[in-house]
GROMACS .gro file of C-alpha atoms in nm:
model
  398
    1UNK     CA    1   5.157   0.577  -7.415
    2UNK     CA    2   4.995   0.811  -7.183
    3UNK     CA    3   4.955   0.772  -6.817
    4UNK     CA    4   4.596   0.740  -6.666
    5UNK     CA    5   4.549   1.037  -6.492
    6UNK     CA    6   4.457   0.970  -6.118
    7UNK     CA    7   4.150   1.180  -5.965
    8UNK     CA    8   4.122   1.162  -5.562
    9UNK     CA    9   3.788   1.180  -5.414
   10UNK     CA   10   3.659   1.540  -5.356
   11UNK     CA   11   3.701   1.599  -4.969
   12UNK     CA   12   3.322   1.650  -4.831
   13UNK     CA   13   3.146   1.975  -4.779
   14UNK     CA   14   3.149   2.058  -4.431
   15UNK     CA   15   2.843   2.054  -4.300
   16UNK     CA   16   2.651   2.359  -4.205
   17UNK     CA   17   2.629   2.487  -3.892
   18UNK     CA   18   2.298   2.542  -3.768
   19UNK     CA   19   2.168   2.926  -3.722
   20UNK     CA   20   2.182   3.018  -3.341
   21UNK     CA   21   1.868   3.047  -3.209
   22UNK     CA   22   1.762   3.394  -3.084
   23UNK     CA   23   1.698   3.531  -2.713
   24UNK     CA   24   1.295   3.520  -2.818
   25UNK     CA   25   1.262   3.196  -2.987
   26UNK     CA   26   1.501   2.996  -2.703
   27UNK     CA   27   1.232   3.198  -2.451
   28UNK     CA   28   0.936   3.064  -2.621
   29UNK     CA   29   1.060   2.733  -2.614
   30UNK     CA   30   1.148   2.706  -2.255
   31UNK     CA   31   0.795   2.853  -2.184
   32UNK     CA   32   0.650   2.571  -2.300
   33UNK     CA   33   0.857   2.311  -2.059
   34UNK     CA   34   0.519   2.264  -1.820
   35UNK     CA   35   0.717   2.133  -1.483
   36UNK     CA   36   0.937   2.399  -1.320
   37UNK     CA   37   1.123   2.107  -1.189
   38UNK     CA   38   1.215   2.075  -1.551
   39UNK     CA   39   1.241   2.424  -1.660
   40UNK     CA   40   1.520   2.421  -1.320
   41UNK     CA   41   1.723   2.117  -1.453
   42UNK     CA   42   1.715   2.317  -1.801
   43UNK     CA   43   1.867   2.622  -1.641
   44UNK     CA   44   2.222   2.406  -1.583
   45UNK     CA   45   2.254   2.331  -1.867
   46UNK     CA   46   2.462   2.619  -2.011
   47UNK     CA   47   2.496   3.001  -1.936
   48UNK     CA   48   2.244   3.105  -2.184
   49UNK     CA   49   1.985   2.915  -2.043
   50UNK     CA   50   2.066   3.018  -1.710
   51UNK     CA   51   2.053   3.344  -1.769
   52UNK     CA   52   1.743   3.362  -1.957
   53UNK     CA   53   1.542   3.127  -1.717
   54UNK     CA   54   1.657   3.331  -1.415
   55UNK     CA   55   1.551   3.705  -1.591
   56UNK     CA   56   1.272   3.863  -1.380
   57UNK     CA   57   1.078   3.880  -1.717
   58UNK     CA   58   1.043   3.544  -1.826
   59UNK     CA   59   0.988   3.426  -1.449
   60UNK     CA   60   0.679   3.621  -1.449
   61UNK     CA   61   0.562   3.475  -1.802
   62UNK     CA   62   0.647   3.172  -1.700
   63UNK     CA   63   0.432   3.160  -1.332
   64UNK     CA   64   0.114   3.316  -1.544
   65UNK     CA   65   0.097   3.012  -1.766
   66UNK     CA   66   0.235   2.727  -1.526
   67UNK     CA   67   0.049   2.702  -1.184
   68UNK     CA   68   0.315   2.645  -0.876
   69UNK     CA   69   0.412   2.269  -0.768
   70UNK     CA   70   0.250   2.114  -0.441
   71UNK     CA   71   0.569   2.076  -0.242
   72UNK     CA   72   0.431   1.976   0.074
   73UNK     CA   73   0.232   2.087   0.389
   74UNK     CA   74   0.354   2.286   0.730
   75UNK     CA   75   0.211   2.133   1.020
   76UNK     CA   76   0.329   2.363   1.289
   77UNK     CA   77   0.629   2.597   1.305
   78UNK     CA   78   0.784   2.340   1.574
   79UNK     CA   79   0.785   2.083   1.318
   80UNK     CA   80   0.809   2.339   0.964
   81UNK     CA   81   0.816   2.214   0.657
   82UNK     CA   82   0.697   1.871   0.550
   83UNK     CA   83   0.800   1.766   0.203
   84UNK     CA   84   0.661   1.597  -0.057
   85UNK     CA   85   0.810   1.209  -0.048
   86UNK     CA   86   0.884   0.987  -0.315
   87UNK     CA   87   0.735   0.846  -0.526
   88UNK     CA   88   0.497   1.193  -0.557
   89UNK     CA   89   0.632   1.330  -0.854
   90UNK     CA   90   0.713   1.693  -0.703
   91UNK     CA   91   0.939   1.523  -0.415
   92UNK     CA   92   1.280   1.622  -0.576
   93UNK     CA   93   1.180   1.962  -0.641
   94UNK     CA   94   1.068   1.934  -0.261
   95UNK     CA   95   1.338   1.817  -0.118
   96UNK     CA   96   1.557   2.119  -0.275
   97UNK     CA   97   1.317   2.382  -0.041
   98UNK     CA   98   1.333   2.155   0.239
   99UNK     CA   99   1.722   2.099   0.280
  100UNK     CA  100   1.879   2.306   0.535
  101UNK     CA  101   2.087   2.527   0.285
  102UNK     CA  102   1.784   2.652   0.146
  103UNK     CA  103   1.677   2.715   0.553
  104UNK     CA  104   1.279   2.667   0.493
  105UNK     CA  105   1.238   2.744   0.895
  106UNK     CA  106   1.065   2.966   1.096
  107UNK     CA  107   1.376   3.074   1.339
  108UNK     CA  108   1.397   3.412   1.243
  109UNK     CA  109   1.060   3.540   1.330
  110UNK     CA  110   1.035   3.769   1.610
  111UNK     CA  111   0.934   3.672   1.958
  112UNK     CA  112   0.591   3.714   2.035
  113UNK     CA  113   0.433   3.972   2.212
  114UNK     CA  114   0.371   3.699   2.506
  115UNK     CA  115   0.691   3.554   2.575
  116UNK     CA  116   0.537   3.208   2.687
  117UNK     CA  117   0.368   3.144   2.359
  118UNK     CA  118   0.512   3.054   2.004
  119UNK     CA  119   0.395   3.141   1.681
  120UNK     CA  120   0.102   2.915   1.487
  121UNK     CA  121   0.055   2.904   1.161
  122UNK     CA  122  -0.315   2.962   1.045
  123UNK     CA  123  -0.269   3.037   0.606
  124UNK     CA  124  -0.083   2.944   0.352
  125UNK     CA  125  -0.096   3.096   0.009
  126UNK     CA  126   0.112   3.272  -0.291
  127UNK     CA  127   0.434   3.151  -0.106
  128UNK     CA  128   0.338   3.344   0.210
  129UNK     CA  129   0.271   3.210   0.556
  130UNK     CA  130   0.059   3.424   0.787
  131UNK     CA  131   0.160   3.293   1.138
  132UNK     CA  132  -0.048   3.398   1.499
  133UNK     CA  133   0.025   3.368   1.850
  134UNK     CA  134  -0.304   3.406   2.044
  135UNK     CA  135  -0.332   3.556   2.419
  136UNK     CA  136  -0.363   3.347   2.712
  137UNK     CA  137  -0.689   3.536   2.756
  138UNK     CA  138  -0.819   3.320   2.481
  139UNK     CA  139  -0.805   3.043   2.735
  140UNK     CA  140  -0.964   3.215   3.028
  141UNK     CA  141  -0.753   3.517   3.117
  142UNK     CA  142  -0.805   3.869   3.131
  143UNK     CA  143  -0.647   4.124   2.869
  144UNK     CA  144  -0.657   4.142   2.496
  145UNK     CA  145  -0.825   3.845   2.278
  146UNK     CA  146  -0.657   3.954   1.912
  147UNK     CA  147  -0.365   3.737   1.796
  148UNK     CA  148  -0.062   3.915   1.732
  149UNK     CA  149   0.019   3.813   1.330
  150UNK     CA  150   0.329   3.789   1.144
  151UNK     CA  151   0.326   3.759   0.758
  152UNK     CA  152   0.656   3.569   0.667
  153UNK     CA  153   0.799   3.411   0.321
  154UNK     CA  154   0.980   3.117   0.469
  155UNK     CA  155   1.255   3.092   0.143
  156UNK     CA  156   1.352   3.405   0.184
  157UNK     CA  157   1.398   3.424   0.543
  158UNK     CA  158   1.181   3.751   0.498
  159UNK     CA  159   0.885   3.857   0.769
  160UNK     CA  160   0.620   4.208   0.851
  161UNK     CA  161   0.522   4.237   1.161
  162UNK     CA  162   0.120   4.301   1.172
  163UNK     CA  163   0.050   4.644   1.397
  164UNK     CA  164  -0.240   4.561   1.645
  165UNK     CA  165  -0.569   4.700   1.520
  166UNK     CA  166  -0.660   5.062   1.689
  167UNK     CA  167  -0.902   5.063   1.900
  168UNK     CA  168  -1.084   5.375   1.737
  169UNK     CA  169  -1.138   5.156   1.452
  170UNK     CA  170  -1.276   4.866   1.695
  171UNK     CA  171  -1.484   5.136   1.843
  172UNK     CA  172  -1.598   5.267   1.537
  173UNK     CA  173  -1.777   4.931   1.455
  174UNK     CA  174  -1.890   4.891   1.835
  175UNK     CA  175  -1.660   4.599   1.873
  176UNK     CA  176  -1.513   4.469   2.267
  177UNK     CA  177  -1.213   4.279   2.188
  178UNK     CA  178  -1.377   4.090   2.486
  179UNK     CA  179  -1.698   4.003   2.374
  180UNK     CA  180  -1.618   3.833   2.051
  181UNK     CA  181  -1.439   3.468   2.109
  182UNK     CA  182  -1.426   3.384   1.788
  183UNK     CA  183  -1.151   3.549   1.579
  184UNK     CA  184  -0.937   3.410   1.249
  185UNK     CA  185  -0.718   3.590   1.016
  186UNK     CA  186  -0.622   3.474   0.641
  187UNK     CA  187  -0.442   3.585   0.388
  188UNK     CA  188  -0.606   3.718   0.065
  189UNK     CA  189  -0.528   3.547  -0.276
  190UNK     CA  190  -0.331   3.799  -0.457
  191UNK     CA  191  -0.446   3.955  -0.776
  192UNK     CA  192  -0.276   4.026  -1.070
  193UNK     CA  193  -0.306   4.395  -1.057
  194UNK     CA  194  -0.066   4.379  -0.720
  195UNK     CA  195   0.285   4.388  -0.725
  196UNK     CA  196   0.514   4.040  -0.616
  197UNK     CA  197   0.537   4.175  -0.260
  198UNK     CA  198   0.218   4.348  -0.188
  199UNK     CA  199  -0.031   4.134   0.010
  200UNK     CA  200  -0.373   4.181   0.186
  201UNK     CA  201  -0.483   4.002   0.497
  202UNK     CA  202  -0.863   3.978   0.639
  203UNK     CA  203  -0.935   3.921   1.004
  204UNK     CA  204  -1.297   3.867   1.065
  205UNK     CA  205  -1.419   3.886   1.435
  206UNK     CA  206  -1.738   3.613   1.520
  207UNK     CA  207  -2.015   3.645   1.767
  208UNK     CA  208  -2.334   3.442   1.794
  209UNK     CA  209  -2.506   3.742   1.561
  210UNK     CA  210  -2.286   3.946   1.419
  211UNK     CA  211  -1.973   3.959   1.212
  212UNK     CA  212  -1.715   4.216   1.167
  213UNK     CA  213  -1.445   4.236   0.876
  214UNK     CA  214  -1.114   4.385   0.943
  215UNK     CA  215  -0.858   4.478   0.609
  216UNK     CA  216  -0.507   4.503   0.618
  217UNK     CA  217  -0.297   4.624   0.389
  218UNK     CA  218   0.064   4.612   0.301
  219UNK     CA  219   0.088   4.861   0.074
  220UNK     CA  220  -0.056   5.182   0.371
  221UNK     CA  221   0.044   4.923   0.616
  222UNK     CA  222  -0.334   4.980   0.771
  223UNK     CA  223  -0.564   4.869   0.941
  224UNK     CA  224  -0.943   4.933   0.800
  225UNK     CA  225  -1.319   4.790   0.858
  226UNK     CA  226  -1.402   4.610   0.572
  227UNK     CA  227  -1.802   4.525   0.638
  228UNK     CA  228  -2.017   4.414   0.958
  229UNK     CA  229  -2.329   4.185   0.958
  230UNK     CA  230  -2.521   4.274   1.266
  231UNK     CA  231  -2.801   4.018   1.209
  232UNK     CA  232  -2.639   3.711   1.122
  233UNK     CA  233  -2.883   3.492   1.298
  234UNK     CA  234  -2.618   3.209   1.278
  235UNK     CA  235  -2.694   3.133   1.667
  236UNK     CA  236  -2.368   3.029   1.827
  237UNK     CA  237  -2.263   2.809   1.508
  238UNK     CA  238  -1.899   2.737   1.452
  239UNK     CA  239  -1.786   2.830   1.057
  240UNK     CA  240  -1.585   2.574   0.900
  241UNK     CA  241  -1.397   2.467   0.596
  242UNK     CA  242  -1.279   2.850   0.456
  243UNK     CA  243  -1.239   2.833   0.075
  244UNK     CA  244  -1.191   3.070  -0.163
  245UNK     CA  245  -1.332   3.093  -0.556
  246UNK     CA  246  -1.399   3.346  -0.829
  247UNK     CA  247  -1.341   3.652  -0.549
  248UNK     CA  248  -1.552   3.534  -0.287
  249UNK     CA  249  -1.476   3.339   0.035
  250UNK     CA  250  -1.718   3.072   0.163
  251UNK     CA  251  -1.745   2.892   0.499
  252UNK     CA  252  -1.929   2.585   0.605
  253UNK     CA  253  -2.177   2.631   0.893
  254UNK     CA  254  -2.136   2.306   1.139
  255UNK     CA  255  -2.432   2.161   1.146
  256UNK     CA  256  -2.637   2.323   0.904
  257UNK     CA  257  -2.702   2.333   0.546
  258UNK     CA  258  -2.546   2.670   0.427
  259UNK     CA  259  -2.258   2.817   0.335
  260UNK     CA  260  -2.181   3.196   0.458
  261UNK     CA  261  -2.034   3.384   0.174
  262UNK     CA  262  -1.789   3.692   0.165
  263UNK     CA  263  -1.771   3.887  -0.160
  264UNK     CA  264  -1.384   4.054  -0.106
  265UNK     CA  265  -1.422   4.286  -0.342
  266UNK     CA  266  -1.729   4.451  -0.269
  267UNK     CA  267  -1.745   4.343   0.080
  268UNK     CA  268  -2.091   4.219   0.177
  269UNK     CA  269  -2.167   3.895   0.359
  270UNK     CA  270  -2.457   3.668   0.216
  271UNK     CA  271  -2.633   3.300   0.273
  272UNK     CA  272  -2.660   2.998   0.074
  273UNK     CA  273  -2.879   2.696   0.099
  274UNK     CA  274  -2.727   2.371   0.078
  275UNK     CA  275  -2.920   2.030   0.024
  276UNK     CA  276  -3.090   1.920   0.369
  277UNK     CA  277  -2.841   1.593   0.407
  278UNK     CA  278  -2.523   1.806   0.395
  279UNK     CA  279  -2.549   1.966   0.785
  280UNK     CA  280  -2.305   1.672   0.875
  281UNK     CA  281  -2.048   1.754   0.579
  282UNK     CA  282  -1.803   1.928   0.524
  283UNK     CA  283  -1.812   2.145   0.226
  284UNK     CA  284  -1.539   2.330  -0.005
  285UNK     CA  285  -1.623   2.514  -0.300
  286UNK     CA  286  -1.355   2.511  -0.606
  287UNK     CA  287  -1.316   2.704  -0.913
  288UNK     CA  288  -1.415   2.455  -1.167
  289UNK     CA  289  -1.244   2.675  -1.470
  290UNK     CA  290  -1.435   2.855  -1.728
  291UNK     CA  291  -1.679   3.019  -1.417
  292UNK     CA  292  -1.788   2.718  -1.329
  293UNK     CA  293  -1.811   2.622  -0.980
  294UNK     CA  294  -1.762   2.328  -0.818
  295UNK     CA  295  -1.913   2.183  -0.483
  296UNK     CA  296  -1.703   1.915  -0.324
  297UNK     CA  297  -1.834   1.778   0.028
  298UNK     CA  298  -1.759   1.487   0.292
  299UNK     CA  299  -1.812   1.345   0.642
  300UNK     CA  300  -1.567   1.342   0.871
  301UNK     CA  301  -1.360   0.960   0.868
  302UNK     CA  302  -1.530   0.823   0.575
  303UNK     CA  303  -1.342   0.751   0.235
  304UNK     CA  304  -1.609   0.912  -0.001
  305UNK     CA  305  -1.616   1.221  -0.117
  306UNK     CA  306  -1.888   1.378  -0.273
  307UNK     CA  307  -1.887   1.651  -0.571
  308UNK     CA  308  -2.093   1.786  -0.864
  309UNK     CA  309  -2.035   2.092  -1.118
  310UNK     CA  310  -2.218   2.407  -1.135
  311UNK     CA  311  -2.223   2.670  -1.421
  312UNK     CA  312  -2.355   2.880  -1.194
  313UNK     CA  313  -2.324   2.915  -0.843
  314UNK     CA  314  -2.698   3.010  -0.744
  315UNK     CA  315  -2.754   2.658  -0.881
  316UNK     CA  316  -2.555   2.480  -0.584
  317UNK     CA  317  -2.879   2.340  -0.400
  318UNK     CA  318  -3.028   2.190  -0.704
  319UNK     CA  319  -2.665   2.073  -0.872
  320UNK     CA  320  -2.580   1.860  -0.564
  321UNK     CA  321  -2.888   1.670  -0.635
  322UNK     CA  322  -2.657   1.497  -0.907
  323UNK     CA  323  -2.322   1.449  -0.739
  324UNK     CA  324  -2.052   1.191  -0.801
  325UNK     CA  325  -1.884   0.991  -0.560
  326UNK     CA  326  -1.467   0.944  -0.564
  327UNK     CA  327  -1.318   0.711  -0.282
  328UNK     CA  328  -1.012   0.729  -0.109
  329UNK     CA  329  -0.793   0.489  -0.008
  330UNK     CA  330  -0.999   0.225   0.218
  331UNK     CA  331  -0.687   0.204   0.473
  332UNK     CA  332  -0.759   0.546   0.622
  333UNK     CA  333  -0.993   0.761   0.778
  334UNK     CA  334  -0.982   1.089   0.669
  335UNK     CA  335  -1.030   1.449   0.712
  336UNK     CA  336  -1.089   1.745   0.494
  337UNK     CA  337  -0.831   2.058   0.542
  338UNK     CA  338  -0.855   2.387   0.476
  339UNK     CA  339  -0.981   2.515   0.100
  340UNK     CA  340  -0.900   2.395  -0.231
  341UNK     CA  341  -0.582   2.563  -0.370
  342UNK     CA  342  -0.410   2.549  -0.722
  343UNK     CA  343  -0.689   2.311  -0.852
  344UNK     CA  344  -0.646   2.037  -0.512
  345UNK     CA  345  -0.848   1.928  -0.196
  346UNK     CA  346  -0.636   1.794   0.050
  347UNK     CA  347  -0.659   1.588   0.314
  348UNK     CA  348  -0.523   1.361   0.631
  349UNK     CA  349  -0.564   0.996   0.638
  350UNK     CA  350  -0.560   0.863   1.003
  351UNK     CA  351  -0.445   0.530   0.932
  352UNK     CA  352  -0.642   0.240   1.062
  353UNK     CA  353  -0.366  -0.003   1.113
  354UNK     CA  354  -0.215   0.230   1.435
  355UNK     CA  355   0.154   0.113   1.326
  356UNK     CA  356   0.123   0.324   1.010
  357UNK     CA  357   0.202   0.675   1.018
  358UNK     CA  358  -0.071   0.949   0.906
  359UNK     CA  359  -0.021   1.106   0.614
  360UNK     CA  360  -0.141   1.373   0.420
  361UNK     CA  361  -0.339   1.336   0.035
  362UNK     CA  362  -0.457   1.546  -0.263
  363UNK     CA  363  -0.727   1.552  -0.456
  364UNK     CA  364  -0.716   1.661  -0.803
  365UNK     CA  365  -1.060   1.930  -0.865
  366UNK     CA  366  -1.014   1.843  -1.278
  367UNK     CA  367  -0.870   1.485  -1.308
  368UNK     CA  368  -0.984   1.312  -0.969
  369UNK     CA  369  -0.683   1.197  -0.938
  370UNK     CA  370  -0.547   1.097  -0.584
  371UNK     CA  371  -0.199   1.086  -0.436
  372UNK     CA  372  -0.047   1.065  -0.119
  373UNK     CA  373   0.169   1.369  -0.042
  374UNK     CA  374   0.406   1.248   0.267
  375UNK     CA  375   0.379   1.124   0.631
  376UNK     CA  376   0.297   1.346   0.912
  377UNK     CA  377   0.464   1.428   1.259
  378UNK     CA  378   0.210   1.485   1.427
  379UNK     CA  379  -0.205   1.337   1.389
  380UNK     CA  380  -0.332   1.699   1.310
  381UNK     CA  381  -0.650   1.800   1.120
  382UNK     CA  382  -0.456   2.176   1.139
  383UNK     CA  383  -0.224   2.141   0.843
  384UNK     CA  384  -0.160   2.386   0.539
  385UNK     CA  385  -0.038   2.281   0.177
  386UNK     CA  386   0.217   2.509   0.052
  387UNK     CA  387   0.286   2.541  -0.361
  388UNK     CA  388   0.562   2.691  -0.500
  389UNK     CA  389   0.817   2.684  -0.745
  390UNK     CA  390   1.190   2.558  -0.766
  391UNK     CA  391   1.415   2.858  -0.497
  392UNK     CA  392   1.627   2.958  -0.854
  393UNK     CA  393   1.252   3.050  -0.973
  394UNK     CA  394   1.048   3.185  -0.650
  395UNK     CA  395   1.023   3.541  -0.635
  396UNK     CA  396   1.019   3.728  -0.317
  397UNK     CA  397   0.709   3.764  -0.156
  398UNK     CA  398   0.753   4.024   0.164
   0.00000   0.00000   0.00000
């Protein structure tokens, strides 16, 4: 009798490994992680993400397709950086600028020219503040009336001292510091033909009739005359509400129903009609994507604001005949600040119950969409929003 002959079980193939992914493929996929709050978190996770997230390459890929985070605003340099507070949805990637490891300050900047004044910020943009500290002439004293300016990138602790413009190259355009109150400097938005650390700034000096451009450049590190308008025929009219679109800067005139407009690239001022009931708005103009242009307006304190799309922009009078109204939240009054940047408006609410803080809002240009950003030190309409990116992903900007 023969024995049954016992079989054991086969043991299990192993499973397969899966192929490693390559350099390209993992760089494609963490292109398309659209928060760099995310993209950061990603980073930790092991060495090969780290090290492909932090190369210079891929950084710049990834800022072309994925437009910086709101972080916050600067309300003076006395009081820096305010950050964006829970529950906004940037406030963790916020908080990491704002800590003091990460030193988002101001304390390394030079001392001004005149030792009893302090710096002021006046722009904001591509991760650059442009700071000023204006003369006491400015407020009834004799000597120069130009601001001394400082260009700084507040994350890395980096600054350029502005030179004074010559006075051959005042001279050349007829201009007495003297005889022209009115001055403001901003930065220009950077294109992408410049490099990471090249910027331009524009200081335009105001009189009742005329108007006189002034170029710097980083690059020469120069001073030149950009374009005068001798026959403005503004009267003595204050310009407000600076905004920038499609290569052209625009400012409101108080009181009136135009817009003064400043093509940057080929230099040369121009008017444009608004609707006869906007003299008591203010008025920013937004790139509305795919060249359209978009006209968003409002009065001082109320809650509405006003705004209508363009395809073109010679078609601003007529479009604003067919606005839209958004409202903000009824518990505030609120101003308009500065020009639309990275696709938002922003704003102050002055709160109406006085035991609330103030605090500062966006505006969405594409979704309407309105959040509150954090509270404010101080009841300013002077504040700045400043967008940027995670510190392991900012590049240096001076």
């Amino acid at each position: 009798m023969s024995l049954p002959i016992c079989r054991f079980p086969e043991a299990p193939a192993s499973p397969r490994r899966p192929a490693a992914l390559d350099d390209d493929l993992l760089e494609e996929i963490l292109l398309r992680i659209a928060c760099p709050a995310d993209l950061a978190r990603a980073s930790a996770a092991c060495a090969t993400f780290r090290r492909l997230v932090t190369d210079a390459t891929f950084l710049r890929r990834y800022r072309s397709l994925h437009p910086p985070l709101l972080l916050g605003f600067i309300e003076t340099v006395s009081s820096g950086f305010q950050p964006a507070e829970a529950p906004h949805p940037n406030a963790a990637a916020a908080r990491s600028i704002a800590c003091p490891a990460d030193g988002f300050s101001f304390d390394y900047l030079p001392p001004t020219r005149w030792n009893w004044n302090l710096w002021d910020a006046c722009d904001v943009r591509d991760g650059r503040v442009l700071l000023k500290s204006s003369p006491m002439c400015m407020m009834g004293y004799g000597g120069v009336n130009f601001p001394e300016l400082v260009v700084c990138d507040p994350l890395f602790r980096r600054y350029q001292l502005l030179p004074p413009i010559p006075d051959d190259l005042l001279a050349s355009v007829h201009v007495q510091q003297q005889n022209f109150p009115s001055f403001e400097a901003f930065l220009v938005p950077s294109g992408e033909e410049e490099d990471g650390t090249s910027f331009r700034v524009i200081g335009r000096a105001h009189r009742a009739i005329k108007s006189v451009v002034f170029v710097f450049s980083s690059g020469s590190g120069l001073w030149s005359v950009g374009t005068t308008w001798d026959d403005l025929n503004l009267g003595g009219s204050i310009l407000l509400c600076r905004c920038y679109a499609y290569g052209y800067i625009y400012w409101k005139v108080m009181r009136a129903n135009k817009l003064l407009k400043l093509d940057i690239n080929k230099m040369d001022f121009s008017i444009i009609d608004l609707p006869p009931h906007y003299d008591e708005r203010d008025v920013i103009i937004v790139e509305a994507g795919k060249g359209r242009v978009g006209v968003f307006s409002h009065i001082k304190f109320a809650t509405s604001v006003y705004h209508a799309i363009q395809e073109k922009e010679g078609k601003i009078a007529d479009g604003c005949q067919s606005e839209m109204i958004t409202h903000l939240p009824a518990s505030y009054d609120f101003c308009m600040v500065g020009g639309a940047a990275e696709g938002y408006i922003c704003f102050v609410g002055f709160p109406k119950d006085r035991r609330v803080d103030a605090a500062s809002f966006s505006l969405q240009v594409n979704t309407l969409k309105i959040e509150m950003v954090c509270r404010m030190m101080f009841q300013s309409f002077y504040i700045h929003p400043y967008f940027g990116y995670p510190p392991s992903m900012s590049p240096r900007r001076i």
